[in-house]
Tab-separated table of C-alpha atoms and ligand atoms in Angstrom:
chain	number	residue	atom	x	y	z
A	1	MET	CA	122.210	113.092	79.997
A	2	LYS	CA	118.480	112.898	80.891
A	3	SER	CA	116.928	115.854	82.720
A	4	PRO	CA	116.287	115.208	86.420
A	5	ILE	CA	112.947	113.939	87.732
A	6	ARG	CA	111.597	115.632	90.853
A	7	ILE	CA	110.541	113.160	93.505
A	8	SER	CA	108.733	114.460	96.595
A	9	VAL	CA	108.740	112.162	99.596
A	10	THR	CA	106.875	112.827	102.838
A	11	GLY	CA	107.693	111.335	106.223
A	12	ALA	CA	111.302	111.527	105.079
A	13	THR	CA	112.901	110.988	108.486
A	14	GLY	CA	110.700	107.996	109.342
A	15	GLN	CA	111.612	104.343	109.202
A	16	ILE	CA	110.228	103.476	105.738
A	17	CYS	CA	112.106	106.369	104.185
A	18	TYR	CA	115.349	105.259	105.796
A	19	SER	CA	115.047	102.143	103.628
A	20	LEU	CA	113.586	103.987	100.632
A	21	LEU	CA	115.560	107.137	99.937
A	22	PHE	CA	118.957	105.515	99.517
A	23	ARG	CA	117.556	102.990	97.046
A	24	ILE	CA	115.842	105.709	95.021
A	25	ALA	CA	119.042	107.772	94.992
A	26	ALA	CA	121.010	104.704	93.857
A	27	GLY	CA	118.731	104.381	90.807
A	28	ASP	CA	116.711	101.365	91.936
A	29	MET	CA	113.380	102.999	91.089
A	30	LEU	CA	113.916	105.013	87.912
A	31	GLY	CA	117.069	103.428	86.512
A	32	LYS	CA	120.799	103.909	86.686
A	33	ASP	CA	120.802	106.641	84.019
A	34	GLN	CA	118.031	108.836	85.461
A	35	PRO	CA	119.133	111.856	87.529
A	36	ILE	CA	116.760	112.798	90.341
A	37	ILE	CA	116.024	115.669	92.684
A	38	LEU	CA	114.689	114.647	96.110
A	39	GLN	CA	112.236	117.080	97.728
A	40	LEU	CA	111.802	115.815	101.272
A	41	LEU	CA	109.029	116.783	103.671
A	42	ASP	CA	108.699	116.144	107.388
A	43	ILE	CA	107.354	118.034	110.409
A	44	PRO	CA	109.405	120.798	112.118
A	45	ASN	CA	110.362	118.496	115.041
A	46	ALA	CA	112.162	116.266	112.575
A	47	ARG	CA	114.853	118.878	111.857
A	48	PRO	CA	117.761	117.176	113.722
A	49	LEU	CA	116.966	113.867	112.024
A	50	PHE	CA	116.792	115.696	108.688
A	51	ASP	CA	120.320	116.989	109.276
A	52	GLY	CA	121.583	113.447	109.826
A	53	LEU	CA	119.715	112.142	106.786
A	54	VAL	CA	121.165	114.850	104.558
A	55	MET	CA	124.684	114.130	105.783
A	56	GLU	CA	124.253	110.425	105.031
A	57	LEU	CA	122.791	111.061	101.577
A	58	GLN	CA	125.713	113.381	100.837
A	59	ASP	CA	128.199	110.825	102.128
A	60	CYS	CA	126.942	108.240	99.632
A	61	ALA	CA	128.087	110.538	96.785
A	62	PHE	CA	125.235	109.233	94.619
A	63	PRO	CA	125.969	110.241	91.002
A	64	LEU	CA	122.231	110.458	90.184
A	65	LEU	CA	121.268	112.715	93.095
A	66	THR	CA	121.518	116.134	91.504
A	67	GLY	CA	119.393	118.049	94.025
A	68	LEU	CA	118.152	117.697	97.593
A	69	ILE	CA	115.613	119.866	99.399
A	70	THR	CA	114.394	119.353	102.973
A	71	THR	CA	111.409	121.283	104.234
A	72	ASP	CA	108.409	121.291	106.555
A	73	ASP	CA	106.294	123.154	103.980
A	74	PRO	CA	104.282	120.923	101.602
A	75	TYR	CA	104.083	123.721	99.001
A	76	THR	CA	107.886	123.732	98.809
A	77	ALA	CA	108.116	119.939	98.894
A	78	PHE	CA	105.615	119.386	96.066
A	79	LYS	CA	106.730	122.252	93.793
A	80	ASP	CA	106.834	120.862	90.223
A	81	ALA	CA	106.904	117.295	91.587
A	82	ASP	CA	106.817	114.584	88.920
A	83	ILE	CA	106.363	111.870	91.539
A	84	ALA	CA	104.957	112.259	95.074
A	85	LEU	CA	105.359	109.452	97.580
A	86	LEU	CA	103.108	110.214	100.553
A	87	VAL	CA	104.610	108.090	103.298
A	88	GLY	CA	104.432	110.535	106.225
A	89	ALA	CA	101.730	109.542	108.711
A	90	ARG	CA	101.460	107.860	112.073
A	91	PRO	CA	101.867	104.075	111.988
A	92	ARG	CA	99.580	101.814	114.022
A	93	GLY	CA	100.773	99.895	117.036
A	94	GLU	CA	99.736	96.556	118.474
A	95	ASN	CA	95.986	96.060	119.048
A	96	MET	CA	95.085	98.699	116.462
A	97	GLU	CA	93.470	98.434	113.028
A	98	ARG	CA	94.796	100.718	110.291
A	99	LYS	CA	91.470	102.567	110.170
A	100	ASP	CA	92.011	103.631	113.814
A	101	LEU	CA	94.562	106.056	112.338
A	102	LEU	CA	92.011	107.991	110.268
A	103	GLU	CA	91.407	110.673	112.874
A	104	ALA	CA	95.141	111.357	113.317
A	105	ASN	CA	96.258	110.951	109.701
A	106	GLY	CA	93.264	112.163	107.649
A	107	PRO	CA	94.045	115.896	108.108
A	108	ILE	CA	97.614	115.397	106.811
A	109	PHE	CA	96.228	114.338	103.431
A	110	ILE	CA	93.840	117.271	103.201
A	111	GLU	CA	96.723	119.706	103.481
A	112	GLN	CA	98.946	117.701	101.162
A	113	GLY	CA	96.189	117.236	98.575
A	114	LYS	CA	95.726	121.014	98.472
A	115	ALA	CA	99.449	121.591	98.105
A	116	LEU	CA	99.737	119.030	95.285
A	117	ASN	CA	96.791	120.669	93.566
A	118	ALA	CA	98.458	124.057	93.771
A	119	VAL	CA	102.077	123.382	92.858
A	120	ALA	CA	102.803	119.867	91.539
A	121	ASN	CA	103.479	119.041	87.904
A	122	ARG	CA	100.039	118.492	86.261
A	123	ASN	CA	101.122	114.916	85.385
A	124	VAL	CA	102.390	114.096	88.868
A	125	LYS	CA	102.057	110.446	89.873
A	126	VAL	CA	100.984	110.231	93.527
A	127	LEU	CA	101.336	107.103	95.660
A	128	VAL	CA	99.751	107.157	99.130
A	129	VAL	CA	101.434	104.810	101.596
A	130	GLY	CA	100.479	106.343	104.975
A	131	ASN	CA	97.658	104.387	106.587
A	132	PRO	CA	94.824	103.823	106.099
A	133	ALA	CA	96.241	104.137	102.597
A	134	ASN	CA	93.083	103.761	100.468
A	135	THR	CA	91.024	106.326	102.331
A	136	ASN	CA	93.983	108.692	102.665
A	137	ALA	CA	94.421	108.469	98.880
A	138	TYR	CA	90.723	109.295	98.518
A	139	ILE	CA	91.129	112.331	100.804
A	140	THR	CA	94.176	113.462	98.815
A	141	LEU	CA	92.538	113.247	95.408
A	142	LYS	CA	89.365	114.948	96.681
A	143	ASN	CA	91.558	117.861	97.763
A	144	SER	CA	93.291	118.032	94.382
A	145	PRO	CA	90.335	118.860	92.109
A	146	ASP	CA	92.520	120.291	89.328
A	147	LEU	CA	94.523	117.088	88.942
A	148	ASN	CA	93.311	113.996	87.115
A	149	PRO	CA	92.090	111.414	89.686
A	150	LYS	CA	94.004	108.830	87.635
A	151	ASN	CA	97.217	110.446	88.938
A	152	PHE	CA	96.490	109.046	92.422
A	153	SER	CA	97.008	105.589	93.815
A	154	ALA	CA	97.177	103.771	97.141
A	155	MET	CA	99.728	101.107	97.934
A	156	LEU	CA	98.542	97.490	97.843
A	157	ARG	CA	101.798	96.283	96.338
A	158	LEU	CA	103.139	95.078	99.647
A	159	ASP	CA	100.094	92.789	99.983
A	160	HIS	CA	100.542	91.675	96.355
A	161	ASN	CA	104.218	90.833	96.993
A	162	ARG	CA	103.316	89.027	100.208
A	163	ALA	CA	100.842	86.908	98.251
A	164	LEU	CA	103.416	86.084	95.536
A	165	SER	CA	105.949	85.101	98.121
A	166	GLN	CA	103.543	82.783	99.994
A	167	VAL	CA	102.760	80.890	96.770
A	168	ALA	CA	106.421	80.740	95.698
A	169	ARG	CA	107.332	79.214	99.047
A	170	LYS	CA	104.414	76.782	99.048
A	171	LEU	CA	105.222	75.454	95.557
A	172	SER	CA	109.015	75.916	95.722
A	173	ARG	CA	108.857	77.929	92.497
A	174	PRO	CA	110.572	81.243	91.703
A	175	VAL	CA	108.486	84.319	92.501
A	176	THR	CA	108.890	85.475	88.899
A	177	SER	CA	107.178	82.322	87.600
A	178	ILE	CA	103.871	83.376	89.207
A	179	ARG	CA	101.631	85.579	87.095
A	180	LYS	CA	98.211	87.185	87.523
A	181	MET	CA	98.030	87.437	91.290
A	182	ILE	CA	95.286	89.748	92.608
A	183	VAL	CA	94.705	91.511	95.910
A	184	TRP	CA	91.266	93.157	95.791
A	185	GLY	CA	89.968	95.926	98.014
A	186	ASN	CA	91.268	97.768	101.019
A	187	HIS	CA	94.778	97.670	102.522
A	188	SER	CA	93.287	96.185	105.685
A	189	ASN	CA	92.412	92.734	106.881
A	190	THR	CA	89.250	92.750	104.703
A	191	GLN	CA	91.460	92.713	101.585
A	192	TYR	CA	90.856	89.695	99.373
A	193	PRO	CA	94.004	87.957	98.095
A	194	ASP	CA	92.660	85.997	95.125
A	195	LEU	CA	94.607	83.132	93.567
A	196	SER	CA	91.884	81.948	91.245
A	197	HIS	CA	93.369	83.614	88.129
A	198	SER	CA	97.048	83.042	88.969
A	199	GLU	CA	99.226	80.924	86.730
A	200	ILE	CA	102.639	79.302	86.608
A	201	ASN	CA	103.735	78.356	83.084
A	202	ASN	CA	100.104	78.756	81.938
A	203	MET	CA	98.891	76.247	84.585
A	204	PRO	CA	96.362	77.536	87.137
A	205	VAL	CA	98.073	77.850	90.510
A	206	THR	CA	94.978	76.393	92.161
A	207	THR	CA	95.555	73.078	90.343
A	208	LEU	CA	99.207	72.990	91.438
A	209	ILE	CA	98.326	73.322	95.121
A	210	ASP	CA	97.451	69.838	96.289
A	211	ASP	CA	96.258	70.902	99.700
A	212	ASP	CA	92.578	71.986	99.645
A	213	ASN	CA	92.756	73.826	102.939
A	214	TRP	CA	95.887	75.813	102.279
A	215	ILE	CA	94.296	78.697	100.357
A	216	ALA	CA	91.496	79.389	102.841
A	217	LYS	CA	93.279	78.438	106.048
A	218	SER	CA	96.813	79.636	105.414
A	219	PHE	CA	97.317	81.770	102.282
A	220	VAL	CA	94.439	84.245	102.666
A	221	PRO	CA	94.746	84.915	106.432
A	222	THR	CA	98.558	85.084	106.296
A	223	VAL	CA	98.471	87.797	103.636
A	224	GLN	CA	95.581	89.652	105.275
A	225	LYS	CA	97.225	89.727	108.694
A	226	ARG	CA	100.878	90.044	107.716
A	227	GLY	CA	101.125	93.699	108.714
A	228	MET	CA	100.178	92.915	112.319
A	229	ALA	CA	102.382	89.801	112.419
A	230	ILE	CA	105.329	92.054	111.555
A	231	ILE	CA	104.371	94.670	114.140
A	232	GLU	CA	104.255	91.970	116.812
A	233	ALA	CA	107.536	90.406	115.700
A	234	ARG	CA	109.279	93.788	115.534
A	235	HIS	CA	108.172	94.808	119.035
A	236	GLY	CA	105.647	97.387	117.869
A	237	ARG	CA	107.351	98.708	114.734
A	238	SER	CA	105.590	98.155	111.409
A	239	SER	CA	107.113	96.893	108.181
A	240	ALA	CA	109.666	99.263	106.710
A	241	ALA	CA	112.153	97.689	104.279
A	242	SER	CA	109.447	95.581	102.606
A	243	ALA	CA	107.198	98.649	102.377
A	244	ALA	CA	110.029	100.638	100.770
A	245	ASN	CA	110.597	97.809	98.298
A	246	ALA	CA	106.897	97.726	97.435
A	247	ILE	CA	106.924	101.499	96.792
A	248	ILE	CA	109.749	100.997	94.292
A	249	ASN	CA	107.941	98.077	92.590
A	250	HIS	CA	104.643	100.018	92.408
A	251	MET	CA	106.246	103.076	90.810
A	252	GLN	CA	108.400	101.037	88.409
A	253	ASP	CA	105.370	99.203	87.036
A	254	TRP	CA	103.297	102.385	86.790
A	255	ILE	CA	106.038	104.280	84.960
A	256	PHE	CA	107.728	101.572	82.866
A	257	GLY	CA	104.812	99.124	82.462
A	258	THR	CA	103.826	95.722	83.801
A	259	ARG	CA	105.471	92.708	82.195
A	260	GLU	CA	103.792	90.906	79.335
A	261	ASN	CA	101.022	88.461	80.242
A	262	ASP	CA	100.963	89.719	83.834
A	263	TRP	CA	99.376	92.390	85.966
A	264	THR	CA	99.753	93.981	89.396
A	265	SER	CA	97.417	95.237	92.158
A	266	MET	CA	96.947	98.982	92.671
A	267	GLY	CA	94.557	100.975	94.830
A	268	ILE	CA	92.825	103.324	92.371
A	269	LEU	CA	89.579	105.233	92.083
A	270	SER	CA	86.901	102.706	91.161
A	271	ASP	CA	85.077	103.179	87.859
A	272	GLY	CA	82.301	100.651	88.487
A	273	SER	CA	84.341	97.647	87.284
A	274	TYR	CA	83.468	94.290	88.870
A	275	GLY	CA	80.434	95.746	90.596
A	276	ILE	CA	82.481	98.038	92.856
A	277	PRO	CA	80.617	101.341	92.629
A	278	GLU	CA	82.449	104.477	91.529
A	279	GLY	CA	84.024	106.690	94.156
A	280	VAL	CA	86.205	104.551	96.421
A	281	VAL	CA	89.929	103.918	96.200
A	282	TYR	CA	89.909	100.142	95.804
A	283	SER	CA	92.585	97.683	94.724
A	284	PHE	CA	92.058	96.129	91.295
A	285	PRO	CA	94.248	94.062	88.996
A	286	VAL	CA	95.797	96.510	86.527
A	287	THR	CA	98.160	96.504	83.598
A	288	CYS	CA	100.349	99.563	83.060
A	289	ASN	CA	101.559	100.934	79.758
A	290	ASN	CA	103.138	104.269	78.782
A	291	GLY	CA	102.712	105.598	82.320
A	292	HIS	CA	98.982	104.763	82.533
A	293	TYR	CA	97.150	101.959	84.298
A	294	GLN	CA	94.071	100.099	83.100
A	295	ILE	CA	91.870	97.749	85.097
A	296	VAL	CA	92.032	94.186	83.752
A	297	GLN	CA	88.547	93.452	82.436
A	298	GLY	CA	86.540	90.309	81.855
A	299	LEU	CA	87.638	88.146	84.785
A	300	GLU	CA	85.003	85.697	85.966
A	301	LEU	CA	84.057	86.053	89.613
A	302	SER	CA	82.346	83.441	91.766
A	303	ASP	CA	79.702	84.358	94.330
A	304	PHE	CA	82.347	83.738	96.996
A	305	ASP	CA	84.712	86.243	95.309
A	306	LYS	CA	81.913	88.804	95.041
A	307	ARG	CA	81.038	88.477	98.733
A	308	LYS	CA	84.678	88.972	99.770
A	309	MET	CA	85.066	91.974	97.469
A	310	GLN	CA	81.839	93.520	98.711
A	311	LYS	CA	82.966	93.218	102.341
A	312	SER	CA	86.122	95.215	101.641
A	313	TYR	CA	84.091	97.787	99.680
A	314	GLU	CA	81.704	98.212	102.609
A	315	GLU	CA	84.612	98.807	104.951
A	316	LEU	CA	85.888	101.558	102.656
A	317	ILE	CA	82.469	103.199	102.658
A	318	THR	CA	82.485	103.133	106.467
A	319	GLU	CA	85.971	104.672	106.504
A	320	GLN	CA	84.800	107.388	104.114
A	321	SER	CA	81.813	108.201	106.310
A	322	THR	CA	84.199	108.647	109.262
A	323	ILE	CA	86.157	111.361	107.445
A	324	MET	CA	83.344	112.948	105.423
A	325	HIS	CA	83.258	115.929	107.835
A	326	LEU	CA	86.885	116.618	106.905
A	327	LEU	CA	85.985	116.936	103.235
A	328	THR	CA	83.247	119.524	103.575
B	1	NAD	P1	107.383	106.502	111.095
B	1	NAD	O1	106.637	106.907	112.315
B	1	NAD	O2	108.719	105.852	111.239
B	1	NAD	O3	107.581	107.759	110.156
B	1	NAD	C1	106.526	108.611	109.837
B	1	NAD	C2	107.143	109.946	109.509
B	1	NAD	O4	106.093	110.782	109.029
B	1	NAD	C3	107.783	110.635	110.720
B	1	NAD	O5	109.074	111.071	110.378
B	1	NAD	C4	106.838	111.797	110.971
B	1	NAD	O6	107.500	112.931	111.540
B	1	NAD	C5	106.346	112.071	109.559
B	1	NAD	N1	105.146	112.893	109.490
B	1	NAD	C6	104.110	112.952	110.348
B	1	NAD	N2	103.233	113.896	109.957
B	1	NAD	C7	103.728	114.424	108.818
B	1	NAD	C8	103.285	115.442	107.940
B	1	NAD	N3	102.165	116.129	108.159
B	1	NAD	N4	104.039	115.731	106.861
B	1	NAD	C9	105.194	115.067	106.628
B	1	NAD	N5	105.673	114.108	107.431
B	1	NAD	C10	104.945	113.786	108.505
B	1	NAD	O7	106.386	105.600	110.226
B	1	NAD	P2	106.747	104.618	109.028
B	1	NAD	O8	107.017	103.277	109.585
B	1	NAD	O9	107.723	105.259	108.121
B	1	NAD	O10	105.293	104.488	108.333
B	1	NAD	C11	104.688	105.590	107.686
B	1	NAD	C12	103.253	105.255	107.316
B	1	NAD	O11	103.227	104.215	106.333
B	1	NAD	C13	102.394	104.734	108.471
B	1	NAD	O12	101.103	105.284	108.396
B	1	NAD	C14	102.363	103.232	108.222
B	1	NAD	O13	101.239	102.623	108.827
B	1	NAD	C15	102.269	103.224	106.712
B	1	NAD	N6	102.601	101.974	106.037
B	1	NAD	C16	101.849	101.631	104.947
B	1	NAD	C17	102.129	100.483	104.241
B	1	NAD	C18	101.314	100.088	103.035
B	1	NAD	O14	101.504	98.964	102.534
B	1	NAD	N7	100.419	100.914	102.512
B	1	NAD	C19	103.187	99.670	104.648
B	1	NAD	C20	103.936	100.038	105.758
B	1	NAD	C21	103.628	101.199	106.456
B	2	LMR	C1	101.744	96.755	106.598
B	2	LMR	O1	100.889	96.187	105.918
B	2	LMR	O2	102.789	96.192	106.974
B	2	LMR	C2	101.537	98.200	106.969
B	2	LMR	O3	100.318	98.678	106.499
B	2	LMR	C3	101.718	98.464	108.424
B	2	LMR	C4	100.534	97.976	109.239
B	2	LMR	O4	100.008	98.768	110.021
B	2	LMR	O5	100.164	96.815	109.112
């Protein structure tokens, strides 16, 4: 029997977590032989919902769920955490950009960064989902100075999966046949979904798409604006089940490794690769191995690619300047 892994999840009574926690407890994230302890955080007002959630988790009689803590104290929630999924934050509504949430959500990640710094396992893997995810991840890692910045990531996997799915549908090919997709930049509508390195059976995807306009006119804007399309379709509620699924995919690849001859997109602290200066949480193509990610190097970029990537970088710098007062 393996020893249990401690998974802290914030925003536990919200809609993403209602799709996420039961899948984690069933073994979908860490495997069917890996016991887990869930350490769930939400605000004090969430107490009645917490009671219902706990009853439902108990009623599933999950064999792998060996411990369950609910709390409104981040220091309790993150104690010895091996994995921290920072979902808890306000979602945007219609007619809002994700960065409009910075004022409301930024302070949450200051407090949680400090708590992670104080009590989490020193090798904790942190995934920030709450929006705007990249800048919130930046705030969190800046408030965790004793932890390695490589332990922190922001979620771009939903965008990556959206991009895979658009191509699979366009070409009537299985999603798994598509390799080397990239979503660069910010989890916002300046993100740059980039097909130019993608392959199916070693053939460039761009040569398989016979419609010149499709990439610029359909693929890129559909992926960039999918979050708002879902909010509108769901009468104001943002994506939840697909976000939960992306959290599971992101953590699986980070922990168990990306598949051979493929990569994924993760929001991570830039190291200067591809001309993106150090010091922003930016999505790059990465491979993962032995629990560590590495930016894929050596990809050729066109001037068009560079302009798109720069635009998303500049947006992140603007977001950072909005919250700089919170960091000092
Ligand atoms: P929700 O409103 O249903 O749930 C949010 C939960 O967070 C609530 O239970 C709330 O009480 C809790 N919360 C608020 N402040 C908290 C704090 N300080 N500590 C702990 N919990 C706190 O929202 P949701 O639909 O679950 O979405 C959560 C966040 O995820 C939003 O910011 C949303 O925009 C974002 N999101 C990101 C992605 C992505 O791809 N990165 C995808 C979907 C949603
Ligand atoms: C998404 O991409 O679905 C989420 O970030 C929610 C949103 O605000 O778009």
